Amino acid sequence: PVEYVEKLIQKVEAHPLTTVYTRAEVKDSSGHLGRFKSTISVDGKTEQIEYGAVIVATGGTEYKPTEYLCGQNDHVITQKELERRIVLEPDGLKGVRNVVMIQCVGCMDDAHPYCSRVCCTTAVKNSLKLKELNPEINTYVLCQDMRTFSFKELYYKKAREQGTTFLRYLLKQKPKVTEVDGRLQVNVFDQNVRCEVVLEPDLLVLSAAIRPHPGSKHVADMFKLPPDQDGFFAEAHVKLRPVDFANAGIFLCGLAHGPKFADETIAQAKAAASKAGACLAQESMVTRGVIAQVDEAACRGCSLCVALCPFEALEIVESEDGRKVRVIDVACQGCGVCAATCYRHAIGINAFTDEQIGSQMKAFLGS
């Protein structure tokens, strides 16, 4: 993955039609498909840019554990730190005899009920790597449930065959980690054998959760994007529009969407890029069949509907008759919020006029 990313960065930076801003921050954004505008800050200087489509790829962050003596004992580390040691300091792990891994640290609980997906596979992979360094090492994985997705189940099977022990605990009976006479002690009630197990590891490894990037909320507020209950971004439809937002011209990929493996992130990124490219390749934009329409004679330009539109598809323009509302056709999703808001009935949905709805009600009631 590192080599893939490095080559990709070099390819992007060398492309003549690509402009890369580093150490940059998006301050504000507005607009719609084909006509977005943003103010960005680069090294303290602001700059205005215009573009046609948006791909949200804010990424995620590793949860920094404070439980299980993490940060208080040098023998308590995360899976990320263990991977670093396996690659850069393998000799330092050869003297380790007992390793305990605790899964679902920072997730799969009442506050964060989601699964971080990669943790179980990472734990199994690292236990296999430890066995390669030292076949005599004892590895114990404490989990609520092992979720090695797809063919990664084969790694789980291999780990069991090589002697890795899996102990299952319940959320209400989490493992307890203490320090006794200078050594770590882990107490856990194993649901498989229905008794408490006491372990004394030389190294305690925590599988920390993946959390949304801290800047995700700022991006969500700028583009009016809906986050899910866990703080990640939600797609328009999980099956029919998996990389689209409801807002036209905005797409998502990677950890911004939720925890996933590198290959899944790459596939989703390619899908988002394809969708954005398809939008930009069109000479003209095709609007939805059902959109809002304004009766300018009745409109007083109060802008109440403009403030409430969830897709920023309305704007105030100055005309010979004063302030009027104008519909941005390509941005309108035909939701009807504006039509329900206007007290003068100056705006409505073209396929659901007051006369049409009234006729339907009369036909239904038989009057």
Coordinates of N, CA and C in Angstrom, one line a residue, residues 22-182:
T22 N -1.1 21.9 -0.8 CA -0.7 21.2 0.4 C -0.8 22.2 1.6
R23 N -1.0 21.7 2.8 CA -1.2 22.6 4.0 C -2.3 23.6 3.7
A24 N -3.3 23.1 3.1 CA -4.5 24.0 2.7 C -5.7 23.6 3.6
E25 N -6.6 24.6 3.8 CA -7.8 24.4 4.5 C -8.9 25.1 3.8
V26 N -10.1 24.4 3.6 CA -11.2 25.0 2.9 C -12.0 25.8 4.0
K27 N -12.1 27.1 3.8 CA -12.8 27.9 4.7 C -14.3 27.9 4.6
D28 N -14.8 28.1 3.3 CA -16.2 28.1 3.0 C -16.4 27.6 1.6
S29 N -17.6 27.2 1.3 CA -18.0 26.7 0.0 C -19.4 27.0 -0.3
S30 N -19.7 27.2 -1.6 CA -21.1 27.4 -2.0 C -21.2 26.9 -3.4
G31 N -22.5 26.9 -4.0 CA -22.7 26.6 -5.4 C -23.3 25.2 -5.5
H32 N -23.2 24.7 -6.7 CA -24.0 23.5 -7.1 C -23.2 22.8 -8.2
L33 N -23.7 21.6 -8.6 CA -23.1 20.8 -9.7 C -22.7 21.7 -10.9
G34 N -21.4 21.7 -11.2 CA -20.9 22.4 -12.4 C -20.5 23.8 -12.0
R35 N -20.8 24.3 -10.8 CA -20.5 25.7 -10.4 C -20.3 25.8 -8.9
F36 N -19.3 25.1 -8.4 CA -19.0 25.2 -7.0 C -17.9 26.3 -6.8
K37 N -17.9 27.0 -5.7 CA -16.9 28.0 -5.4 C -16.5 27.8 -3.9
S38 N -15.2 27.9 -3.7 CA -14.6 27.7 -2.3 C -13.5 28.7 -2.1
T39 N -13.4 29.1 -0.8 CA -12.3 29.9 -0.3 C -11.4 29.0 0.4
I40 N -10.1 28.9 0.0 CA -9.2 28.1 0.7 C -8.0 28.9 1.3
S41 N -7.5 28.4 2.4 CA -6.4 29.1 3.0 C -5.1 28.2 2.8
V42 N -4.1 28.8 2.2 CA -2.8 28.1 1.9 C -1.7 28.9 2.6
D43 N -1.1 28.4 3.6 CA 0.0 29.1 4.3 C -0.4 30.5 4.7
G44 N -1.6 30.6 5.2 CA -2.0 31.9 5.7 C -2.6 32.8 4.6
K45 N -2.6 32.5 3.4 CA -3.1 33.3 2.3 C -4.4 32.6 1.8
T46 N -5.4 33.5 1.4 CA -6.7 33.0 0.9 C -6.7 33.0 -0.6
E47 N -7.5 32.1 -1.1 CA -7.6 32.0 -2.6 C -9.0 31.5 -2.9
Q48 N -9.6 32.0 -4.0 CA -10.9 31.6 -4.5 C -10.7 30.6 -5.6
I49 N -11.4 29.4 -5.5 CA -11.3 28.5 -6.6 C -12.7 28.1 -7.1
E50 N -12.9 27.8 -8.3 CA -14.1 27.3 -8.9 C -13.9 25.9 -9.5
Y51 N -14.9 25.1 -9.3 CA -14.8 23.7 -9.8 C -16.2 23.1 -10.1
G52 N -16.3 22.0 -10.7 CA -17.6 21.4 -11.1 C -18.1 20.3 -10.2
A53 N -17.3 19.6 -9.5 CA -17.7 18.5 -8.7 C -16.9 18.4 -7.4
V54 N -17.4 17.7 -6.4 CA -16.7 17.5 -5.1 C -16.6 16.1 -4.8
I55 N -15.4 15.6 -4.3 CA -15.3 14.3 -3.8 C -14.8 14.5 -2.3
V56 N -15.6 14.0 -1.4 CA -15.3 14.1 0.0 C -14.5 12.9 0.4
A57 N -13.3 13.1 0.8 CA -12.4 12.0 1.2 C -11.6 12.5 2.4
T58 N -12.3 12.8 3.5 CA -11.7 13.4 4.7 C -10.9 12.4 5.5
G59 N -11.1 11.1 5.3 CA -10.4 10.1 6.0 C -10.9 9.9 7.4
G60 N -10.1 9.2 8.2 CA -10.4 8.9 9.6 C -9.2 9.0 10.4
T61 N -9.4 8.8 11.7 CA -8.3 8.8 12.7 C -8.3 7.6 13.6
E62 N -7.2 7.2 14.1 CA -7.1 6.1 15.1 C -7.5 6.7 16.5
Y63 N -8.4 5.9 17.1 CA -8.8 6.3 18.5 C -7.6 6.1 19.4
K64 N -7.4 7.1 20.3 CA -6.3 7.1 21.2 C -6.8 6.6 22.6
P65 N -6.5 5.3 22.9 CA -7.1 4.7 24.1 C -6.5 5.3 25.4
T66 N -7.4 5.4 26.4 CA -6.9 5.8 27.7 C -7.2 4.7 28.7
E67 N -8.0 3.7 28.3 CA -8.3 2.6 29.1 C -7.2 1.5 29.1
Y68 N -7.3 0.5 29.9 CA -6.4 -0.6 30.0 C -4.9 -0.2 30.2
L69 N -4.7 0.9 31.0 CA -3.4 1.4 31.3 C -2.6 1.9 30.1
C70 N -3.3 2.1 29.0 CA -2.6 2.7 27.9 C -2.1 4.1 28.2
G71 N -0.9 4.4 27.9 CA -0.3 5.7 28.2 C 0.3 5.7 29.6
Q72 N 0.0 4.7 30.4 CA 0.6 4.6 31.8 C 1.6 3.5 31.9
N73 N 1.6 2.5 31.1 CA 2.5 1.4 31.1 C 3.1 1.2 29.7
D74 N 4.4 1.2 29.6 CA 5.1 1.1 28.3 C 4.8 -0.2 27.6
H75 N 4.3 -1.2 28.3 CA 4.0 -2.5 27.7 C 2.6 -2.6 27.1
V76 N 1.9 -1.5 27.2 CA 0.6 -1.4 26.6 C 0.6 -0.6 25.3
I77 N 0.4 -1.2 24.2 CA 0.5 -0.4 22.9 C -0.7 -0.7 22.0
T78 N -0.8 -0.1 20.9 CA -1.9 -0.3 19.9 C -1.4 -1.2 18.8
Q79 N -2.3 -1.7 18.0 CA -1.9 -2.6 16.9 C -1.0 -1.8 15.9
K80 N -1.3 -0.5 15.7 CA -0.5 0.3 14.8 C 1.0 0.3 15.3
E81 N 1.2 0.5 16.6 CA 2.5 0.5 17.1 C 3.2 -0.9 17.0
L82 N 2.4 -1.9 17.2 CA 2.9 -3.3 17.1 C 3.4 -3.5 15.6
E83 N 2.6 -3.1 14.7 CA 3.0 -3.2 13.3 C 4.3 -2.5 13.0
R84 N 4.5 -1.3 13.6 CA 5.7 -0.6 13.4 C 6.9 -1.3 14.0
R85 N 6.7 -2.0 15.1 CA 7.8 -2.7 15.7 C 8.1 -4.0 14.9
I86 N 7.1 -4.6 14.4 CA 7.3 -5.8 13.6 C 8.2 -5.5 12.4
V87 N 7.9 -4.4 11.8 CA 8.7 -4.0 10.6 C 10.0 -3.4 10.9
L88 N 10.1 -2.5 11.9 CA 11.4 -1.8 12.1 C 12.2 -2.3 13.2
E89 N 11.6 -3.0 14.2 CA 12.3 -3.5 15.4 C 12.0 -5.0 15.7
P90 N 12.1 -5.9 14.7 CA 11.6 -7.2 14.9 C 12.5 -8.0 16.0
D91 N 13.7 -7.6 16.1 CA 14.6 -8.3 17.1 C 14.1 -8.0 18.6
G92 N 13.5 -6.8 18.8 CA 13.0 -6.5 20.1 C 11.8 -7.3 20.5
L93 N 11.2 -8.0 19.6 CA 10.0 -8.8 19.9 C 10.3 -10.3 20.1
K94 N 11.5 -10.7 19.8 CA 11.9 -12.1 19.9 C 11.9 -12.6 21.3
G95 N 12.2 -11.7 22.2 CA 12.2 -12.1 23.6 C 10.9 -12.1 24.3
V96 N 9.8 -11.7 23.6 CA 8.5 -11.7 24.2 C 7.9 -13.1 24.2
R97 N 7.3 -13.5 25.3 CA 6.8 -14.8 25.4 C 5.2 -14.9 25.4
N98 N 4.6 -13.9 26.0 CA 3.1 -13.8 26.1 C 2.6 -12.5 25.6
V99 N 1.7 -12.6 24.6 CA 1.1 -11.3 24.0 C -0.4 -11.5 24.1
V100 N -1.1 -10.5 24.7 CA -2.5 -10.4 24.8 C -3.0 -9.3 23.9
M101 N -4.0 -9.5 23.1 CA -4.6 -8.5 22.2 C -6.1 -8.3 22.6
I102 N -6.5 -7.1 22.9 CA -7.9 -6.8 23.3 C -8.5 -6.1 22.1
Q103 N -9.6 -6.7 21.6 CA -10.3 -6.1 20.5 C -11.4 -5.1 20.9
C104 N -11.9 -4.4 19.9 CA -13.0 -3.4 20.0 C -12.8 -2.4 21.1
V105 N -11.6 -1.8 21.1 CA -11.3 -0.7 22.1 C -11.7 0.6 21.5
G106 N -12.8 1.2 22.0 CA -13.3 2.4 21.5 C -14.4 2.2 20.5
C107 N -14.9 1.0 20.3 CA -16.1 0.8 19.5 C -16.8 -0.4 20.0
M108 N -17.9 -0.8 19.3 CA -18.8 -1.9 19.7 C -19.2 -1.8 21.2
D109 N -19.5 -0.5 21.6 CA -20.0 -0.3 22.9 C -21.2 0.6 22.8
D110 N -21.8 1.0 23.9 CA -23.0 1.8 23.9 C -22.8 3.2 23.2
A111 N -21.6 3.8 23.5 CA -21.3 5.1 22.9 C -21.0 5.1 21.4
H112 N -20.3 4.0 21.0 CA -19.9 3.9 19.6 C -20.2 2.4 19.2
P113 N -21.4 2.2 18.8 CA -21.9 0.8 18.5 C -21.4 0.2 17.2
Y114 N -20.7 0.9 16.4 CA -20.3 0.4 15.1 C -19.0 -0.5 15.2
C115 N -18.8 -1.3 14.2 CA -17.6 -2.2 14.1 C -16.6 -1.5 13.2
S116 N -15.3 -1.5 13.6 CA -14.2 -0.8 12.8 C -13.7 -1.7 11.7
R117 N -14.2 -2.9 11.5 CA -14.0 -3.7 10.4 C -12.5 -4.3 10.3
V118 N -11.5 -3.4 10.3 CA -10.2 -3.9 10.1 C -9.5 -4.5 11.3
C119 N -10.0 -4.2 12.5 CA -9.3 -4.6 13.7 C -9.1 -6.1 13.9
C120 N -10.1 -6.9 13.6 CA -10.0 -8.3 13.8 C -9.0 -8.9 12.8
T121 N -9.0 -8.5 11.6 CA -8.1 -9.0 10.6 C -6.7 -8.5 10.9
T122 N -6.5 -7.3 11.4 CA -5.2 -6.8 11.8 C -4.6 -7.6 13.0
A123 N -5.5 -7.9 13.9 CA -5.0 -8.7 15.1 C -4.5 -10.1 14.7
V124 N -5.3 -10.7 13.8 CA -5.0 -12.1 13.3 C -3.7 -12.0 12.5
K125 N -3.6 -11.0 11.6 CA -2.4 -10.9 10.8 C -1.1 -10.7 11.7
N126 N -1.2 -9.8 12.7 CA -0.1 -9.5 13.5 C 0.3 -10.7 14.4
S127 N -0.7 -11.5 14.8 CA -0.4 -12.7 15.6 C 0.3 -13.7 14.8
L128 N 0.0 -13.8 13.5 CA 0.7 -14.7 12.6 C 2.2 -14.2 12.4
K129 N 2.3 -12.9 12.3 CA 3.7 -12.3 12.1 C 4.5 -12.6 13.3
L130 N 3.9 -12.5 14.5 CA 4.7 -12.8 15.8 C 5.1 -14.2 15.8
K131 N 4.2 -15.1 15.3 CA 4.6 -16.5 15.3 C 5.8 -16.8 14.3
E132 N 5.8 -16.0 13.2 CA 7.0 -16.1 12.3 C 8.3 -15.7 13.0
L133 N 8.2 -14.6 13.8 CA 9.4 -14.1 14.5 C 9.8 -15.1 15.6
N134 N 8.8 -15.7 16.3 CA 9.1 -16.6 17.4 C 8.0 -17.6 17.5
P135 N 8.2 -18.8 17.0 CA 7.2 -19.9 17.0 C 6.8 -20.3 18.4
E136 N 7.6 -20.0 19.4 CA 7.2 -20.3 20.8 C 6.4 -19.3 21.5
I137 N 6.1 -18.2 20.9 CA 5.4 -17.1 21.5 C 3.9 -17.6 21.7
N138 N 3.3 -17.1 22.8 CA 1.9 -17.4 23.1 C 1.1 -16.1 22.8
T139 N 0.1 -16.2 22.0 CA -0.7 -15.1 21.6 C -2.2 -15.4 22.0
Y140 N -2.8 -14.4 22.7 CA -4.2 -14.5 23.1 C -5.0 -13.3 22.6
V141 N -6.1 -13.6 21.9 CA -6.9 -12.5 21.4 C -8.2 -12.5 22.2
L142 N -8.5 -11.4 22.8 CA -9.8 -11.2 23.6 C -10.7 -10.4 22.8
C143 N -11.9 -11.0 22.4 CA -12.8 -10.4 21.5 C -14.3 -10.6 21.9
Q144 N -15.1 -9.7 21.5 CA -16.6 -9.9 21.6 C -17.0 -10.9 20.6
D145 N -16.5 -10.7 19.4 CA -16.8 -11.6 18.2 C -15.8 -11.4 17.2
M146 N -15.3 -12.4 16.6 CA -14.3 -12.3 15.5 C -15.0 -12.0 14.2
R147 N -14.6 -10.9 13.5 CA -15.2 -10.6 12.2 C -14.1 -10.4 11.2
T148 N -13.5 -11.5 10.8 CA -12.6 -11.5 9.7 C -13.3 -11.7 8.4
F149 N -13.6 -10.6 7.7 CA -14.5 -10.6 6.6 C -14.0 -11.3 5.4
S150 N -14.9 -12.0 4.7 CA -14.7 -12.6 3.4 C -13.6 -13.7 3.5
F151 N -12.7 -13.7 2.6 CA -11.6 -14.8 2.6 C -10.6 -14.5 3.6
K152 N -10.7 -13.4 4.4 CA -9.8 -13.2 5.5 C -10.0 -14.2 6.6
E153 N -11.1 -14.9 6.5 CA -11.4 -15.9 7.5 C -10.4 -17.0 7.5
L154 N -9.7 -17.2 6.3 CA -8.6 -18.2 6.2 C -7.5 -17.8 7.1
Y155 N -7.2 -16.5 7.3 CA -6.1 -16.1 8.2 C -6.5 -16.5 9.7
Y156 N -7.8 -16.3 10.0 CA -8.3 -16.7 11.3 C -8.1 -18.2 11.5
K157 N -8.4 -19.0 10.5 CA -8.2 -20.4 10.6 C -6.8 -20.8 10.8
K158 N -5.9 -20.1 10.0 CA -4.5 -20.4 10.1 C -3.9 -20.0 11.5
A159 N -4.4 -18.9 12.0 CA -3.9 -18.5 13.4 C -4.3 -19.5 14.4
R160 N -5.5 -20.0 14.4 CA -5.9 -21.1 15.3 C -5.0 -22.3 15.2
E161 N -4.8 -22.7 13.9 CA -3.9 -23.9 13.7 C -2.5 -23.7 14.3
Q162 N -2.0 -22.4 14.3 CA -0.7 -22.2 14.8 C -0.7 -21.9 16.3
G163 N -1.8 -22.0 16.9 CA -1.8 -21.9 18.4 C -2.3 -20.6 19.0
T164 N -2.8 -19.7 18.2 CA -3.4 -18.5 18.8 C -4.7 -18.8 19.5
T165 N -4.8 -18.4 20.8 CA -6.0 -18.7 21.6 C -7.0 -17.5 21.5
F166 N -8.2 -17.8 21.2 CA -9.3 -16.7 21.2 C -10.2 -16.9 22.3
L167 N -10.3 -15.8 23.1 CA -11.2 -15.8 24.3 C -12.3 -14.8 24.0
R168 N -13.6 -15.2 24.3 CA -14.7 -14.3 24.0 C -15.3 -13.7 25.3
Y169 N -15.4 -12.4 25.3 CA -16.0 -11.7 26.4 C -17.2 -10.9 26.0
L170 N -18.0 -10.5 27.0 CA -19.3 -9.8 26.8 C -19.0 -8.3 27.1
L171 N -19.8 -7.4 26.4 CA -19.6 -6.0 26.6 C -19.7 -5.6 28.1
K172 N -20.7 -6.2 28.8 CA -20.9 -5.9 30.2 C -19.8 -6.6 31.1
Q173 N -18.9 -7.4 30.5 CA -17.8 -8.0 31.3 C -16.5 -7.8 30.6
K174 N -16.2 -6.6 30.4 CA -14.9 -6.3 29.7 C -13.7 -6.7 30.5
P175 N -12.6 -7.0 29.8 CA -11.4 -7.4 30.5 C -10.9 -6.3 31.4
K176 N -10.3 -6.8 32.5 CA -9.7 -5.8 33.5 C -8.2 -6.0 33.5
V177 N -7.5 -4.8 33.4 CA -6.1 -4.8 33.3 C -5.5 -4.1 34.5
T178 N -4.6 -4.8 35.3 CA -4.0 -4.2 36.4 C -2.5 -4.5 36.4
E179 N -1.8 -3.8 37.3 CA -0.4 -4.0 37.4 C 0.0 -4.6 38.7
V180 N 0.5 -5.8 38.7 CA 0.8 -6.5 40.0 C 2.3 -6.8 40.1
D181 N 2.9 -6.2 41.1 CA 4.4 -6.4 41.2 C 5.2 -6.1 40.0
G182 N 4.8 -5.0 39.3 CA 5.5 -4.6 38.1 C 5.2 -5.3 36.9

